[in-house]
Short mmCIF file of C-alpha atoms in Angstrom, two decimals:
data_model
loop_
_atom_site.label_atom_id
_atom_site.label_comp_id
_atom_site.label_asym_id
_atom_site.label_seq_id
_atom_site.Cartn_x
_atom_site.Cartn_y
_atom_site.Cartn_z
CA MET Z 1375 66.35 114.89 96.45
CA ASP Z 1376 69.34 116.26 98.39
CA THR Z 1377 72.74 115.43 97.12
CA ASP Z 1378 76.30 115.41 98.64
CA ALA Z 1379 79.11 117.40 97.85
CA ARG Z 1380 79.77 115.63 94.60
CA ASP Z 1381 77.47 113.01 93.70
CA PRO Z 1382 73.59 112.70 93.01
CA ARG Z 1383 73.15 110.23 95.66
CA PRO Z 1384 71.21 111.01 98.87
CA ALA Z 1385 72.98 113.21 101.46
CA GLY Z 1386 73.84 111.24 104.54
CA SER Z 1387 76.50 111.58 107.24
CA PRO Z 1388 79.68 109.86 106.05
CA ALA Z 1389 81.10 110.76 109.38
CA ALA Z 1390 78.53 108.91 111.49
CA ALA Z 1391 79.16 105.79 109.03
CA VAL Z 1392 82.89 105.90 109.91
CA VAL Z 1393 82.54 106.51 113.55
CA HIS Z 1394 80.06 103.57 113.76
CA ARG Z 1395 82.48 101.15 111.72
CA LEU Z 1396 85.45 102.18 113.95
CA HIS Z 1397 83.42 101.69 117.05
CA GLU Z 1398 82.37 98.09 115.80
CA CYS Z 1399 86.07 97.27 114.92
CA GLY Z 1400 87.46 98.57 118.33
CA GLU Z 1401 89.73 100.91 116.32
CA THR Z 1402 90.76 104.61 116.66
CA LEU Z 1403 91.10 107.60 114.34
CA ALA Z 1404 93.34 110.71 114.10
CA THR Z 1405 93.15 113.46 111.66
CA VAL Z 1406 95.68 115.90 110.03
CA GLU Z 1407 94.20 118.63 107.93
CA SER Z 1408 95.63 121.47 105.87
CA LEU Z 1409 93.06 122.83 103.46
CA THR Z 1410 89.98 121.76 105.47
CA GLY Z 1411 91.48 123.62 108.53
CA GLY Z 1412 89.52 121.63 111.17
CA LEU Z 1413 86.21 120.92 109.13
CA LEU Z 1414 87.20 117.08 109.02
CA ALA Z 1415 87.72 117.02 112.90
CA ALA Z 1416 84.46 119.04 113.28
CA ALA Z 1417 82.47 116.63 111.23
CA ILE Z 1418 83.87 113.71 113.19
CA VAL Z 1419 83.44 114.93 116.82
CA GLU Z 1420 79.87 116.06 115.72
CA ILE Z 1421 78.78 112.33 116.13
CA ALA Z 1422 77.59 111.14 119.34
CA GLY Z 1423 79.71 108.56 121.17
CA VAL Z 1424 82.91 109.44 119.15
CA SER Z 1425 85.11 109.78 122.15
CA SER Z 1426 85.44 105.98 121.92
CA VAL Z 1427 87.14 106.24 118.59
CA TYR Z 1428 88.52 109.74 117.88
CA ARG Z 1429 91.99 110.35 119.40
CA GLY Z 1430 92.52 113.81 118.12
CA GLY Z 1431 94.01 115.78 115.15
CA MET Z 1432 96.16 118.45 113.85
CA VAL Z 1433 95.54 121.48 111.64
CA VAL Z 1434 98.88 122.15 109.98
CA TYR Z 1435 97.98 124.98 107.52
CA ALA Z 1436 101.57 126.29 107.28
CA THR Z 1437 103.91 124.20 105.18
CA GLU Z 1438 106.71 124.01 107.86
CA LEU Z 1439 104.25 122.67 110.51
CA LYS Z 1440 103.66 119.71 108.19
CA ALA Z 1441 107.10 118.75 108.88
CA THR Z 1442 107.54 119.80 112.48
CA LEU Z 1443 104.20 118.70 113.82
CA ALA Z 1444 103.01 115.99 111.39
CA GLY Z 1445 106.45 114.54 110.50
CA VAL Z 1446 106.36 115.09 106.72
CA PRO Z 1447 110.00 114.75 105.67
CA GLU Z 1448 111.35 118.17 104.85
CA GLY Z 1449 113.04 117.07 101.56
CA LEU Z 1450 109.70 115.83 100.42
CA LEU Z 1451 107.99 119.31 101.11
CA ALA Z 1452 110.90 121.16 99.45
CA ASP Z 1453 110.74 118.91 96.27
CA ARG Z 1454 107.07 118.77 95.75
CA GLY Z 1455 105.42 121.26 97.77
CA PRO Z 1456 102.44 120.64 100.29
CA VAL Z 1457 99.92 119.60 97.60
CA ASP Z 1458 101.21 116.31 96.62
CA PRO Z 1459 99.94 112.51 97.05
CA ASP Z 1460 103.12 111.62 98.89
CA VAL Z 1461 102.72 114.54 101.23
CA ALA Z 1462 99.30 113.48 101.83
CA ALA Z 1463 100.10 109.97 102.76
CA ALA Z 1464 102.94 111.17 105.03
CA LEU Z 1465 100.37 113.58 106.71
CA ALA Z 1466 98.10 110.74 107.37
CA GLU Z 1467 100.79 108.29 108.65
CA GLY Z 1468 102.35 111.09 110.92
CA GLY Z 1469 98.77 111.68 112.54
CA ARG Z 1470 98.39 108.17 113.07
CA GLN Z 1471 101.73 107.63 114.69
CA ARG Z 1472 101.66 110.87 116.78
CA CYS Z 1473 98.14 110.45 118.02
CA GLY Z 1474 98.67 106.62 118.74
CA ALA Z 1475 95.60 105.72 116.50
CA ASP Z 1476 94.95 102.85 114.23
CA TRP Z 1477 93.91 104.92 111.42
CA GLY Z 1478 95.22 108.39 110.25
CA LEU Z 1479 93.16 110.68 107.73
CA ALA Z 1480 94.66 113.67 106.01
CA THR Z 1481 93.73 116.35 103.70
CA THR Z 1482 95.90 118.78 101.55
CA GLY Z 1483 95.13 120.76 98.51
CA VAL Z 1484 94.17 124.15 96.84
CA ALA Z 1485 90.84 125.57 97.89
CA GLY Z 1486 91.44 128.97 96.23
CA PRO Z 1487 90.64 131.64 95.35
CA GLU Z 1488 94.01 131.49 93.49
CA PRO Z 1489 96.35 128.57 92.44
CA GLN Z 1490 99.21 127.83 94.85
CA ASP Z 1491 102.64 126.86 93.85
CA GLY Z 1492 101.53 126.20 90.22
CA LYS Z 1493 98.78 123.71 91.47
CA PRO Z 1494 95.19 124.60 90.32
CA VAL Z 1495 92.33 125.42 92.41
CA GLY Z 1496 90.27 122.41 93.26
CA LEU Z 1497 93.22 120.04 93.19
CA VAL Z 1498 93.02 117.98 96.43
CA TYR Z 1499 94.56 114.85 97.97
CA VAL Z 1500 92.94 113.04 100.60
CA ALA Z 1501 94.79 110.00 102.29
CA VAL Z 1502 94.30 107.34 104.67
CA ALA Z 1503 96.88 105.38 106.82
CA GLY Z 1504 96.14 102.34 108.62
CA PRO Z 1505 96.92 98.65 109.57
CA ASP Z 1506 97.07 97.76 105.94
CA GLY Z 1507 99.22 100.56 104.60
CA THR Z 1508 98.29 103.90 103.06
CA GLY Z 1509 95.97 105.04 100.23
CA VAL Z 1510 95.46 108.29 98.48
CA ARG Z 1511 92.77 109.60 96.33
CA ARG Z 1512 93.26 112.57 94.04
CA LEU Z 1513 90.16 114.96 93.56
CA ASP Z 1514 89.76 117.51 91.03
CA LEU Z 1515 86.94 119.65 92.47
CA ASP Z 1516 84.89 122.58 90.98
CA GLY Z 1517 83.09 125.34 92.80
CA GLY Z 1518 84.15 127.99 95.31
CA ARG Z 1519 86.40 127.67 98.35
CA ASP Z 1520 83.61 126.33 100.70
CA HIS Z 1521 82.43 123.64 98.42
CA ILE Z 1522 85.92 122.42 97.69
CA ARG Z 1523 86.69 122.14 101.46
CA SER Z 1524 83.30 120.39 102.24
CA ALA Z 1525 83.84 117.95 99.32
CA ALA Z 1526 87.26 117.22 100.56
CA VAL Z 1527 85.89 116.25 103.93
CA ILE Z 1528 83.22 114.00 102.54
CA GLU Z 1529 85.75 112.30 100.27
CA ALA Z 1530 88.18 111.74 102.95
CA LEU Z 1531 85.50 110.19 104.97
CA ARG Z 1532 84.56 107.88 102.03
CA LEU Z 1533 88.22 106.85 101.52
CA LEU Z 1534 88.41 105.66 105.00
CA ALA Z 1535 85.16 103.94 105.00
CA ASP Z 1536 86.31 102.01 102.02
CA ARG Z 1537 89.31 100.75 103.92
CA ILE Z 1538 87.64 99.93 107.27
CA GLN Z 1539 86.84 96.12 107.55
CA LEU Z 1540 84.43 94.94 110.09
CA PRO Z 1541 85.27 91.58 111.64
CA GLY Z 1542 84.08 88.94 109.33
CA ASP Z 1543 84.12 91.33 106.21
CA ALA Z 1544 87.05 89.45 104.74
CA ASP Z 1545 85.47 86.04 105.17
CA ALA Z 1546 82.29 87.38 103.70
CA ALA Z 1547 84.14 88.70 100.82
CA GLU Z 1548 86.04 85.63 100.23
CA ALA Z 1549 82.92 83.32 100.45
CA ALA Z 1550 81.40 85.50 97.75
CA GLY Z 1551 84.37 85.11 95.53
CA ALA Z 1552 85.53 88.76 95.85
CA GLY Z 1553 88.93 87.35 96.95
CA HIS Z 1554 89.67 85.75 93.50
CA ARG Z 1555 91.02 87.81 90.79
#
């Protein structure tokens, strides 16, 4: 059995699932990437019919471009560096705003081979910004540079998939009692 980047579940196309859900919702997506360097955008645009949902994206590998192109506050970058959950959230929101999309999806982290600014290899943050706010997921990944970057793409897409609600999803969840805590 094939597995995905991290879990022993069948490999599939998380990008196709996200594109399909966005299409069903009539919503759009933008990406902002650091450590993945365009892999996230490439995974998304590989899906047929994506032009109806994907607005575009940015690769902001250099720290200063995270501020000038993606709108991350310079003070945040100066205080915490580029590998930080709040920076990831700001990247996602910046992409969303600058590309005029409903959703922004971002990646930042250390792919190696060496630690960066005291952050260990494999520390990655993926973030999503959408109509209901932002969410960030911390990943502590093992493996080489290629594996870390590929796993970050998959986990970013999973984070977005977890946040997108199809019309009627909230009603179905409420009817099932999921809305009660």
